[in-house]
Amino acid sequence: MQYIEAKSILSKLQGNDTMFGLTYNMNLYRGCQHGCIYCDTRSECYGVGDISQISVKKNAIELLVKEIKSKRLRGTIGTGSMNDPYMPVEKELEMTRKAMKVIADTRFPVHVITKSDLVLRDIDLLQEISKVYAAVSITITTADDILAKKLEPNASSTSARFKAIETLAKNGIYTGVTLMPLLPFINDTKENIRSIVEMASDAGASYIIPMLGVTLRKGSRDYLYQSFDKYFPEMRNRYEKMFGEQYICNNTNYNELRAEFLQTAGRLGMPGKMKFYTPQTGKQLSLF
Ligand code: SF4
């Protein structure tokens, strides 16, 4: 682990974010300890390199305090796209907790994506932020703990993630599931989709956002194939033949999976989209 100096901490998203309704992105760390075999952060285009080497942005909180006050648009701050804000190192460093405190104090909305039940530690702050808007999306790719250990070796188990959803929901936090990716021939079964939607509903999730297939680029593809060699020996060949250098790798049973999701989610009244915070400008900001 190393400490680095960041130039800025809140980056404004270009265009409309139709999936999560984000206005800003925040990454307090560089790299991620969860080790998911399909992780897009390994793509060479990002230049992160070995993502298991964690860099901590030591001036992140200082920058956040400064930048957040200068924003004229109060819009949702998203965290969790390039790394997991609740990866193991967060337990000790509390960078995310400190950032949540700043967000709560300045009354900005937030959206967290995580695969860790460490998020439960910050329920107090999430409840405070919820007075404006707070959403926690827990990513779940498989209902099976054993398969999850192969796909996401250092993240919380699937059972622990569902337990976290239950606790967050019981504590009044707007919580849902991001069901992605669905790796062709690995976790892309109708049974898996049905189980995840049913378990999410039982846990009290308010939404499930599905994204079928997986995206692969130079870097992320190489790592995935090396992991296949370890756990799913026949998959490298299968993927190479079917997808070549393709960025979007779709499930061959796409239509069946989509129908299963719509049918199960419909039966349980589970929305496939989340509610967004509407960004506020001008005078609104002076109220706080
Ligand atoms: S939790 Fe997210 S960022 Fe971290 S390794 Fe997994 S996919 Fe990558």
PDB file of C-alpha atoms and ligand atoms in Angstrom:
ATOM      1  CA  MET A   1       0.000   0.000   0.000  1.00  0.00           C
ATOM      2  CA  GLN A   2       1.228   3.485  -0.775  1.00  0.00           C
ATOM      3  CA  TYR A   3       0.012   7.026  -0.211  1.00  0.00           C
ATOM      4  CA  ILE A   4      -0.362   9.401  -3.132  1.00  0.00           C
ATOM      5  CA  GLU A   5      -1.358  13.025  -3.568  1.00  0.00           C
ATOM      6  CA  ALA A   6      -4.505  13.569  -5.683  1.00  0.00           C
ATOM      7  CA  LYS A   7      -5.121  16.657  -7.798  1.00  0.00           C
ATOM      8  CA  SER A   8      -8.902  16.497  -7.439  1.00  0.00           C
ATOM      9  CA  ILE A   9     -11.454  14.149  -5.895  1.00  0.00           C
ATOM     10  CA  LEU A  10     -14.849  14.934  -7.410  1.00  0.00           C
ATOM     11  CA  SER A  11     -15.113  14.488 -11.154  1.00  0.00           C
ATOM     12  CA  LYS A  12     -18.226  15.624 -12.958  1.00  0.00           C
ATOM     13  CA  LEU A  13     -19.816  13.007 -15.194  1.00  0.00           C
ATOM     14  CA  GLN A  14     -20.190  13.865 -18.845  1.00  0.00           C
ATOM     15  CA  GLY A  15     -23.795  13.594 -19.993  1.00  0.00           C
ATOM     16  CA  ASN A  16     -26.709  11.931 -18.220  1.00  0.00           C
ATOM     17  CA  ASP A  17     -26.140   8.877 -16.076  1.00  0.00           C
ATOM     18  CA  THR A  18     -29.260   6.882 -16.838  1.00  0.00           C
ATOM     19  CA  MET A  19     -28.345   3.938 -14.631  1.00  0.00           C
ATOM     20  CA  PHE A  20     -27.503   5.552 -11.270  1.00  0.00           C
ATOM     21  CA  GLY A  21     -28.383   9.217 -11.763  1.00  0.00           C
ATOM     22  CA  LEU A  22     -24.923  10.393 -10.715  1.00  0.00           C
ATOM     23  CA  THR A  23     -23.603  13.919 -11.123  1.00  0.00           C
ATOM     24  CA  TYR A  24     -20.133  13.355  -9.619  1.00  0.00           C
ATOM     25  CA  ASN A  25     -17.776  10.456  -9.163  1.00  0.00           C
ATOM     26  CA  MET A  26     -15.495  10.060  -6.168  1.00  0.00           C
ATOM     27  CA  ASN A  27     -12.606   7.605  -5.791  1.00  0.00           C
ATOM     28  CA  LEU A  28     -10.706   7.786  -2.526  1.00  0.00           C
ATOM     29  CA  TYR A  29      -8.454   4.885  -3.404  1.00  0.00           C
ATOM     30  CA  ARG A  30      -6.722   3.593  -6.520  1.00  0.00           C
ATOM     31  CA  GLY A  31      -6.818  -0.179  -6.952  1.00  0.00           C
ATOM     32  CA  CYS A  32      -9.141  -2.647  -5.235  1.00  0.00           C
ATOM     33  CA  GLN A  33      -8.529  -5.545  -2.851  1.00  0.00           C
ATOM     34  CA  HIS A  34     -11.613  -7.549  -3.746  1.00  0.00           C
ATOM     35  CA  GLY A  35      -9.887  -9.283  -6.649  1.00  0.00           C
ATOM     36  CA  CYS A  36     -12.967  -9.937  -8.826  1.00  0.00           C
ATOM     37  CA  ILE A  37     -11.786 -11.974 -11.788  1.00  0.00           C
ATOM     38  CA  TYR A  38     -13.786  -9.892 -14.308  1.00  0.00           C
ATOM     39  CA  CYS A  39     -12.852  -6.451 -12.941  1.00  0.00           C
ATOM     40  CA  ASP A  40     -12.899  -3.713 -15.587  1.00  0.00           C
ATOM     41  CA  THR A  41     -10.440  -1.567 -13.588  1.00  0.00           C
ATOM     42  CA  ARG A  42      -7.689  -3.877 -14.923  1.00  0.00           C
ATOM     43  CA  SER A  43      -8.331  -2.579 -18.452  1.00  0.00           C
ATOM     44  CA  GLU A  44      -5.090  -1.091 -19.780  1.00  0.00           C
ATOM     45  CA  CYS A  45      -6.860   2.097 -20.863  1.00  0.00           C
ATOM     46  CA  TYR A  46      -7.170   3.191 -17.207  1.00  0.00           C
ATOM     47  CA  GLY A  47      -3.454   2.733 -16.512  1.00  0.00           C
ATOM     48  CA  VAL A  48      -4.042   1.430 -12.968  1.00  0.00           C
ATOM     49  CA  GLY A  49      -1.750  -1.586 -13.481  1.00  0.00           C
ATOM     50  CA  ASP A  50      -1.838  -4.248 -10.756  1.00  0.00           C
ATOM     51  CA  ILE A  51      -5.095  -3.345  -9.030  1.00  0.00           C
ATOM     52  CA  SER A  52      -4.194  -5.305  -5.897  1.00  0.00           C
ATOM     53  CA  GLN A  53      -1.585  -2.619  -5.132  1.00  0.00           C
ATOM     54  CA  ILE A  54      -3.615  -0.039  -3.253  1.00  0.00           C
ATOM     55  CA  SER A  55      -2.868   3.665  -3.388  1.00  0.00           C
ATOM     56  CA  VAL A  56      -4.563   5.826  -0.800  1.00  0.00           C
ATOM     57  CA  LYS A  57      -5.254   9.419  -1.813  1.00  0.00           C
ATOM     58  CA  LYS A  58      -3.907  10.989   1.367  1.00  0.00           C
ATOM     59  CA  ASN A  59      -5.316  14.485   0.705  1.00  0.00           C
ATOM     60  CA  ALA A  60      -8.733  13.162  -0.449  1.00  0.00           C
ATOM     61  CA  ILE A  61     -10.779  14.442   2.484  1.00  0.00           C
ATOM     62  CA  GLU A  62      -9.153  17.875   2.432  1.00  0.00           C
ATOM     63  CA  LEU A  63      -9.877  18.090  -1.298  1.00  0.00           C
ATOM     64  CA  LEU A  64     -13.448  16.890  -0.831  1.00  0.00           C
ATOM     65  CA  VAL A  65     -14.196  19.590   1.766  1.00  0.00           C
ATOM     66  CA  LYS A  66     -12.836  22.245  -0.606  1.00  0.00           C
ATOM     67  CA  GLU A  67     -14.421  20.943  -3.803  1.00  0.00           C
ATOM     68  CA  ILE A  68     -17.840  20.137  -2.428  1.00  0.00           C
ATOM     69  CA  LYS A  69     -18.250  23.687  -1.155  1.00  0.00           C
ATOM     70  CA  SER A  70     -17.376  25.098  -4.562  1.00  0.00           C
ATOM     71  CA  LYS A  71     -20.003  23.043  -6.435  1.00  0.00           C
ATOM     72  CA  ARG A  72     -22.922  25.047  -7.727  1.00  0.00           C
ATOM     73  CA  LEU A  73     -24.828  21.925  -8.597  1.00  0.00           C
ATOM     74  CA  ARG A  74     -25.971  19.712  -5.724  1.00  0.00           C
ATOM     75  CA  GLY A  75     -26.077  16.336  -7.419  1.00  0.00           C
ATOM     76  CA  THR A  76     -25.479  12.736  -6.403  1.00  0.00           C
ATOM     77  CA  ILE A  77     -21.904  11.761  -5.600  1.00  0.00           C
ATOM     78  CA  GLY A  78     -21.233   8.194  -6.683  1.00  0.00           C
ATOM     79  CA  THR A  79     -18.525   6.000  -5.239  1.00  0.00           C
ATOM     80  CA  GLY A  80     -17.634   2.433  -6.110  1.00  0.00           C
ATOM     81  CA  SER A  81     -17.069   2.373  -9.851  1.00  0.00           C
ATOM     82  CA  MET A  82     -13.263   1.959 -10.094  1.00  0.00           C
ATOM     83  CA  ASN A  83     -12.738   0.403  -6.672  1.00  0.00           C
ATOM     84  CA  ASP A  84     -14.834  -0.709  -3.727  1.00  0.00           C
ATOM     85  CA  PRO A  85     -15.121   2.029  -1.091  1.00  0.00           C
ATOM     86  CA  TYR A  86     -15.570  -0.655   1.583  1.00  0.00           C
ATOM     87  CA  MET A  87     -12.687  -2.959   0.661  1.00  0.00           C
ATOM     88  CA  PRO A  88     -10.774  -4.453   3.657  1.00  0.00           C
ATOM     89  CA  VAL A  89      -8.268  -1.585   3.993  1.00  0.00           C
ATOM     90  CA  GLU A  90     -11.167   0.820   4.653  1.00  0.00           C
ATOM     91  CA  LYS A  91     -11.784  -0.876   7.995  1.00  0.00           C
ATOM     92  CA  GLU A  92      -8.620   0.624   9.370  1.00  0.00           C
ATOM     93  CA  LEU A  93      -8.225   3.796   7.310  1.00  0.00           C
ATOM     94  CA  GLU A  94     -11.852   5.005   7.378  1.00  0.00           C
ATOM     95  CA  MET A  95     -11.387   7.180   4.285  1.00  0.00           C
ATOM     96  CA  THR A  96     -14.924   6.423   3.106  1.00  0.00           C
ATOM     97  CA  ARG A  97     -16.343   7.083   6.548  1.00  0.00           C
ATOM     98  CA  LYS A  98     -14.617  10.475   6.667  1.00  0.00           C
ATOM     99  CA  ALA A  99     -15.920  11.300   3.188  1.00  0.00           C
ATOM    100  CA  MET A 100     -19.454  10.284   4.227  1.00  0.00           C
ATOM    101  CA  LYS A 101     -19.191  12.640   7.178  1.00  0.00           C
ATOM    102  CA  VAL A 102     -18.290  15.525   4.828  1.00  0.00           C
ATOM    103  CA  ILE A 103     -21.174  14.568   2.518  1.00  0.00           C
ATOM    104  CA  ALA A 104     -23.579  14.432   5.472  1.00  0.00           C
ATOM    105  CA  ASP A 105     -22.381  17.793   6.828  1.00  0.00           C
ATOM    106  CA  THR A 106     -22.718  19.520   3.449  1.00  0.00           C
ATOM    107  CA  ARG A 107     -26.035  17.792   2.707  1.00  0.00           C
ATOM    108  CA  PHE A 108     -25.096  16.296  -0.623  1.00  0.00           C
ATOM    109  CA  PRO A 109     -26.778  13.123  -1.954  1.00  0.00           C
ATOM    110  CA  VAL A 110     -24.753   9.934  -2.332  1.00  0.00           C
ATOM    111  CA  HIS A 111     -24.853   6.585  -4.111  1.00  0.00           C
ATOM    112  CA  VAL A 112     -22.565   3.768  -2.959  1.00  0.00           C
ATOM    113  CA  ILE A 113     -21.807   0.581  -4.881  1.00  0.00           C
ATOM    114  CA  THR A 114     -20.149  -2.155  -2.853  1.00  0.00           C
ATOM    115  CA  LYS A 115     -19.650  -5.884  -2.387  1.00  0.00           C
ATOM    116  CA  SER A 116     -18.791  -5.529   1.287  1.00  0.00           C
ATOM    117  CA  ASP A 117     -20.860  -5.679   4.435  1.00  0.00           C
ATOM    118  CA  LEU A 118     -18.452  -3.165   5.987  1.00  0.00           C
ATOM    119  CA  VAL A 119     -20.922  -0.593   4.652  1.00  0.00           C
ATOM    120  CA  LEU A 120     -23.033  -1.437   7.738  1.00  0.00           C
ATOM    121  CA  ARG A 121     -20.485   0.376   9.907  1.00  0.00           C
ATOM    122  CA  ASP A 122     -21.618   3.672   8.340  1.00  0.00           C
ATOM    123  CA  ILE A 123     -25.374   3.249   8.788  1.00  0.00           C
ATOM    124  CA  ASP A 124     -25.451   6.265  11.119  1.00  0.00           C
ATOM    125  CA  LEU A 125     -24.021   8.551   8.422  1.00  0.00           C
ATOM    126  CA  LEU A 126     -26.108   6.992   5.658  1.00  0.00           C
ATOM    127  CA  GLN A 127     -29.219   7.668   7.718  1.00  0.00           C
ATOM    128  CA  GLU A 128     -28.172  11.284   8.078  1.00  0.00           C
ATOM    129  CA  ILE A 129     -27.469  11.599   4.334  1.00  0.00           C
ATOM    130  CA  SER A 130     -30.812   9.892   3.633  1.00  0.00           C
ATOM    131  CA  LYS A 131     -32.541  13.069   4.810  1.00  0.00           C
ATOM    132  CA  VAL A 132     -31.367  14.383   1.409  1.00  0.00           C
ATOM    133  CA  TYR A 133     -30.788  11.155  -0.549  1.00  0.00           C
ATOM    134  CA  ALA A 134     -28.629   8.071   0.042  1.00  0.00           C
ATOM    135  CA  ALA A 135     -28.711   4.858  -1.945  1.00  0.00           C
ATOM    136  CA  VAL A 136     -26.631   1.723  -1.455  1.00  0.00           C
ATOM    137  CA  SER A 137     -26.400  -0.752  -4.304  1.00  0.00           C
ATOM    138  CA  ILE A 138     -24.897  -4.090  -3.342  1.00  0.00           C
ATOM    139  CA  THR A 139     -23.529  -6.019  -6.280  1.00  0.00           C
ATOM    140  CA  ILE A 140     -24.525  -9.671  -6.397  1.00  0.00           C
ATOM    141  CA  THR A 141     -23.537 -11.905  -9.288  1.00  0.00           C
ATOM    142  CA  THR A 142     -24.424 -15.324  -7.961  1.00  0.00           C
ATOM    143  CA  ALA A 143     -26.700 -16.796  -5.317  1.00  0.00           C
ATOM    144  CA  ASP A 144     -24.023 -19.423  -4.615  1.00  0.00           C
ATOM    145  CA  ASP A 145     -21.376 -18.584  -1.966  1.00  0.00           C
ATOM    146  CA  ILE A 146     -18.929 -21.130  -3.402  1.00  0.00           C
ATOM    147  CA  LEU A 147     -19.075 -19.667  -6.901  1.00  0.00           C
ATOM    148  CA  ALA A 148     -18.874 -16.122  -5.479  1.00  0.00           C
ATOM    149  CA  LYS A 149     -15.602 -17.043  -3.755  1.00  0.00           C
ATOM    150  CA  LYS A 150     -14.142 -17.949  -7.161  1.00  0.00           C
ATOM    151  CA  LEU A 151     -15.483 -14.861  -8.916  1.00  0.00           C
ATOM    152  CA  GLU A 152     -14.920 -12.285  -6.153  1.00  0.00           C
ATOM    153  CA  PRO A 153     -12.382 -13.907  -3.813  1.00  0.00           C
ATOM    154  CA  ASN A 154     -11.920 -11.123  -1.250  1.00  0.00           C
ATOM    155  CA  ALA A 155     -15.401  -9.600  -1.207  1.00  0.00           C
ATOM    156  CA  SER A 156     -18.043 -10.475   1.386  1.00  0.00           C
ATOM    157  CA  SER A 157     -19.873 -13.737   0.688  1.00  0.00           C
ATOM    158  CA  THR A 158     -23.184 -13.560  -1.148  1.00  0.00           C
ATOM    159  CA  SER A 159     -25.000 -14.502   2.083  1.00  0.00           C
ATOM    160  CA  ALA A 160     -23.275 -11.678   3.963  1.00  0.00           C
ATOM    161  CA  ARG A 161     -24.226  -9.252   1.185  1.00  0.00           C
ATOM    162  CA  PHE A 162     -27.890 -10.244   1.407  1.00  0.00           C
ATOM    163  CA  LYS A 163     -27.704  -9.883   5.197  1.00  0.00           C
ATOM    164  CA  ALA A 164     -26.274  -6.383   4.678  1.00  0.00           C
ATOM    165  CA  ILE A 165     -29.177  -5.499   2.379  1.00  0.00           C
ATOM    166  CA  GLU A 166     -31.594  -6.668   5.044  1.00  0.00           C
ATOM    167  CA  THR A 167     -29.934  -4.595   7.774  1.00  0.00           C
ATOM    168  CA  LEU A 168     -29.675  -1.484   5.592  1.00  0.00           C
ATOM    169  CA  ALA A 169     -33.299  -1.759   4.527  1.00  0.00           C
ATOM    170  CA  LYS A 170     -34.447  -2.290   8.117  1.00  0.00           C
ATOM    171  CA  ASN A 171     -32.575   0.861   9.056  1.00  0.00           C
ATOM    172  CA  GLY A 172     -34.406   2.889   6.453  1.00  0.00           C
ATOM    173  CA  ILE A 173     -31.620   3.105   3.859  1.00  0.00           C
ATOM    174  CA  TYR A 174     -32.678   2.988   0.207  1.00  0.00           C
ATOM    175  CA  THR A 175     -30.968  -0.250  -0.829  1.00  0.00           C
ATOM    176  CA  GLY A 176     -30.935  -2.402  -3.925  1.00  0.00           C
ATOM    177  CA  VAL A 177     -28.935  -4.871  -5.971  1.00  0.00           C
ATOM    178  CA  THR A 178     -26.740  -4.394  -9.006  1.00  0.00           C
ATOM    179  CA  LEU A 179     -26.864  -7.758 -10.755  1.00  0.00           C
ATOM    180  CA  MET A 180     -23.786  -7.599 -12.950  1.00  0.00           C
ATOM    181  CA  PRO A 181     -21.906  -9.014 -14.700  1.00  0.00           C
ATOM    182  CA  LEU A 182     -23.464 -12.212 -15.951  1.00  0.00           C
ATOM    183  CA  LEU A 183     -20.471 -14.047 -17.352  1.00  0.00           C
ATOM    184  CA  PRO A 184     -21.375 -16.234 -20.318  1.00  0.00           C
ATOM    185  CA  PHE A 185     -21.444 -19.945 -19.338  1.00  0.00           C
ATOM    186  CA  ILE A 186     -20.510 -19.202 -15.696  1.00  0.00           C
ATOM    187  CA  ASN A 187     -23.319 -17.497 -13.764  1.00  0.00           C
ATOM    188  CA  ASP A 188     -25.750 -16.820 -16.621  1.00  0.00           C
ATOM    189  CA  THR A 189     -28.456 -19.303 -15.733  1.00  0.00           C
ATOM    190  CA  LYS A 190     -32.151 -18.629 -15.331  1.00  0.00           C
ATOM    191  CA  GLU A 191     -32.023 -20.313 -11.906  1.00  0.00           C
ATOM    192  CA  ASN A 192     -29.327 -17.916 -10.744  1.00  0.00           C
ATOM    193  CA  ILE A 193     -31.293 -14.867 -11.853  1.00  0.00           C
ATOM    194  CA  ARG A 194     -34.480 -16.167 -10.257  1.00  0.00           C
ATOM    195  CA  SER A 195     -32.710 -16.932  -6.946  1.00  0.00           C
ATOM    196  CA  ILE A 196     -31.022 -13.524  -6.772  1.00  0.00           C
ATOM    197  CA  VAL A 197     -34.265 -11.656  -7.441  1.00  0.00           C
ATOM    198  CA  GLU A 198     -36.154 -13.774  -4.894  1.00  0.00           C
ATOM    199  CA  MET A 199     -33.442 -13.442  -2.232  1.00  0.00           C
ATOM    200  CA  ALA A 200     -33.216  -9.683  -2.832  1.00  0.00           C
ATOM    201  CA  SER A 201     -36.962  -9.379  -2.430  1.00  0.00           C
ATOM    202  CA  ASP A 202     -36.871 -11.410   0.814  1.00  0.00           C
ATOM    203  CA  ALA A 203     -34.068  -9.182   2.127  1.00  0.00           C
ATOM    204  CA  GLY A 204     -36.119  -6.039   1.504  1.00  0.00           C
ATOM    205  CA  ALA A 205     -34.231  -4.616  -1.509  1.00  0.00           C
ATOM    206  CA  SER A 206     -36.041  -1.737  -3.221  1.00  0.00           C
ATOM    207  CA  TYR A 207     -34.684  -2.364  -6.746  1.00  0.00           C
ATOM    208  CA  ILE A 208     -32.506  -4.642  -8.856  1.00  0.00           C
ATOM    209  CA  ILE A 209     -30.532  -3.235 -11.754  1.00  0.00           C
ATOM    210  CA  PRO A 210     -29.492  -6.061 -14.088  1.00  0.00           C
ATOM    211  CA  MET A 211     -26.815  -5.903 -16.745  1.00  0.00           C
ATOM    212  CA  LEU A 212     -26.435  -9.033 -18.789  1.00  0.00           C
ATOM    213  CA  GLY A 213     -23.117 -10.158 -20.293  1.00  0.00           C
ATOM    214  CA  VAL A 214     -19.677  -8.770 -19.478  1.00  0.00           C
ATOM    215  CA  THR A 215     -17.360  -6.182 -21.020  1.00  0.00           C
ATOM    216  CA  LEU A 216     -13.741  -7.138 -21.649  1.00  0.00           C
ATOM    217  CA  ARG A 217     -10.744  -5.146 -22.827  1.00  0.00           C
ATOM    218  CA  LYS A 218      -7.004  -5.595 -23.006  1.00  0.00           C
ATOM    219  CA  GLY A 219      -5.914  -6.128 -19.428  1.00  0.00           C
ATOM    220  CA  SER A 220      -9.224  -7.245 -17.951  1.00  0.00           C
ATOM    221  CA  ARG A 221      -9.532 -10.020 -20.554  1.00  0.00           C
ATOM    222  CA  ASP A 222      -6.015 -11.336 -19.852  1.00  0.00           C
ATOM    223  CA  TYR A 223      -6.684 -11.568 -16.124  1.00  0.00           C
ATOM    224  CA  LEU A 224     -10.067 -13.225 -16.599  1.00  0.00           C
ATOM    225  CA  TYR A 225      -8.560 -15.875 -18.855  1.00  0.00           C
ATOM    226  CA  GLN A 226      -5.769 -16.589 -16.351  1.00  0.00           C
ATOM    227  CA  SER A 227      -8.444 -17.062 -13.682  1.00  0.00           C
ATOM    228  CA  PHE A 228     -10.383 -19.343 -16.026  1.00  0.00           C
ATOM    229  CA  ASP A 229      -7.269 -21.515 -16.340  1.00  0.00           C
ATOM    230  CA  LYS A 230      -7.362 -21.948 -12.573  1.00  0.00           C
ATOM    231  CA  TYR A 231     -11.077 -22.501 -11.961  1.00  0.00           C
ATOM    232  CA  PHE A 232     -12.847 -23.156 -15.277  1.00  0.00           C
ATOM    233  CA  PRO A 233     -10.262 -24.882 -17.537  1.00  0.00           C
ATOM    234  CA  GLU A 234     -12.449 -25.159 -20.644  1.00  0.00           C
ATOM    235  CA  MET A 235     -13.585 -21.521 -20.665  1.00  0.00           C
ATOM    236  CA  ARG A 236     -10.547 -19.777 -22.200  1.00  0.00           C
ATOM    237  CA  ASN A 237     -10.992 -21.664 -25.470  1.00  0.00           C
ATOM    238  CA  ARG A 238     -14.711 -21.145 -25.489  1.00  0.00           C
ATOM    239  CA  TYR A 239     -14.416 -17.386 -24.941  1.00  0.00           C
ATOM    240  CA  GLU A 240     -11.583 -16.968 -27.433  1.00  0.00           C
ATOM    241  CA  LYS A 241     -13.613 -18.711 -30.138  1.00  0.00           C
ATOM    242  CA  MET A 242     -16.858 -16.946 -29.363  1.00  0.00           C
ATOM    243  CA  PHE A 243     -15.763 -13.405 -28.501  1.00  0.00           C
ATOM    244  CA  GLY A 244     -12.258 -12.862 -29.910  1.00  0.00           C
ATOM    245  CA  GLU A 245     -11.294  -9.276 -29.023  1.00  0.00           C
ATOM    246  CA  GLN A 246     -14.917  -8.091 -28.608  1.00  0.00           C
ATOM    247  CA  TYR A 247     -15.625  -5.468 -25.949  1.00  0.00           C
ATOM    248  CA  ILE A 248     -19.201  -6.533 -25.271  1.00  0.00           C
ATOM    249  CA  CYS A 249     -19.539 -10.256 -24.629  1.00  0.00           C
ATOM    250  CA  ASN A 250     -23.210 -11.114 -24.574  1.00  0.00           C
ATOM    251  CA  ASN A 251     -24.869 -14.197 -23.170  1.00  0.00           C
ATOM    252  CA  THR A 252     -25.948 -16.684 -25.817  1.00  0.00           C
ATOM    253  CA  ASN A 253     -29.176 -17.147 -23.829  1.00  0.00           C
ATOM    254  CA  TYR A 254     -29.744 -13.379 -23.522  1.00  0.00           C
ATOM    255  CA  ASN A 255     -33.462 -13.482 -24.379  1.00  0.00           C
ATOM    256  CA  GLU A 256     -34.214 -16.274 -21.909  1.00  0.00           C
ATOM    257  CA  LEU A 257     -32.320 -14.492 -19.131  1.00  0.00           C
ATOM    258  CA  ARG A 258     -34.053 -11.205 -19.814  1.00  0.00           C
ATOM    259  CA  ALA A 259     -37.456 -12.926 -19.823  1.00  0.00           C
ATOM    260  CA  GLU A 260     -36.644 -14.689 -16.547  1.00  0.00           C
ATOM    261  CA  PHE A 261     -35.630 -11.408 -14.923  1.00  0.00           C
ATOM    262  CA  LEU A 262     -38.734  -9.583 -16.117  1.00  0.00           C
ATOM    263  CA  GLN A 263     -41.009 -12.433 -15.094  1.00  0.00           C
ATOM    264  CA  THR A 264     -39.562 -12.905 -11.574  1.00  0.00           C
ATOM    265  CA  ALA A 265     -39.128  -9.189 -10.880  1.00  0.00           C
ATOM    266  CA  GLY A 266     -42.653  -8.563 -12.169  1.00  0.00           C
ATOM    267  CA  ARG A 267     -44.108 -11.313  -9.978  1.00  0.00           C
ATOM    268  CA  LEU A 268     -42.425  -9.850  -6.897  1.00  0.00           C
ATOM    269  CA  GLY A 269     -43.078  -6.207  -7.798  1.00  0.00           C
ATOM    270  CA  MET A 270     -39.345  -5.470  -7.866  1.00  0.00           C
ATOM    271  CA  PRO A 271     -38.390  -2.420  -9.972  1.00  0.00           C
ATOM    272  CA  GLY A 272     -35.523  -2.872 -12.457  1.00  0.00           C
ATOM    273  CA  LYS A 273     -34.486   0.763 -11.975  1.00  0.00           C
ATOM    274  CA  MET A 274     -33.696   2.941  -9.009  1.00  0.00           C
ATOM    275  CA  LYS A 275     -35.083   6.329  -8.032  1.00  0.00           C
ATOM    276  CA  PHE A 276     -32.702   9.231  -8.568  1.00  0.00           C
ATOM    277  CA  TYR A 277     -32.111  12.464  -6.730  1.00  0.00           C
ATOM    278  CA  THR A 278     -32.946  15.501  -8.853  1.00  0.00           C
ATOM    279  CA  PRO A 279     -29.912  17.812  -8.928  1.00  0.00           C
ATOM    280  CA  GLN A 280     -30.471  21.270  -7.433  1.00  0.00           C
ATOM    281  CA  THR A 281     -28.770  24.464  -8.513  1.00  0.00           C
ATOM    282  CA  GLY A 282     -28.366  28.090  -7.429  1.00  0.00           C
ATOM    283  CA  LYS A 283     -30.243  29.356  -4.398  1.00  0.00           C
ATOM    284  CA  GLN A 284     -30.842  25.887  -2.968  1.00  0.00           C
ATOM    285  CA  LEU A 285     -27.156  25.603  -2.132  1.00  0.00           C
ATOM    286  CA  SER A 286     -27.125  28.769  -0.006  1.00  0.00           C
ATOM    287  CA  LEU A 287     -29.690  27.213   2.329  1.00  0.00           C
ATOM    288  CA  PHE A 288     -26.976  25.023   3.781  1.00  0.00           C
TER     289      PHE A 288
HETATM  290  S1  SF4 B   1     -15.180  -4.819  -6.178  1.00  0.00           S
HETATM  291 FE1  SF4 B   1     -15.389  -3.753  -8.127  1.00  0.00          FE
HETATM  292  S2  SF4 B   1     -13.522  -2.562  -8.359  1.00  0.00           S
HETATM  293 FE2  SF4 B   1     -13.140  -4.104  -6.771  1.00  0.00          FE
HETATM  294  S3  SF4 B   1     -12.182  -5.815  -7.839  1.00  0.00           S
HETATM  295 FE3  SF4 B   1     -14.402  -6.167  -7.745  1.00  0.00          FE
HETATM  296  S4  SF4 B   1     -15.206  -5.354  -9.690  1.00  0.00           S
HETATM  297 FE4  SF4 B   1     -13.151  -4.487  -9.371  1.00  0.00          FE
END
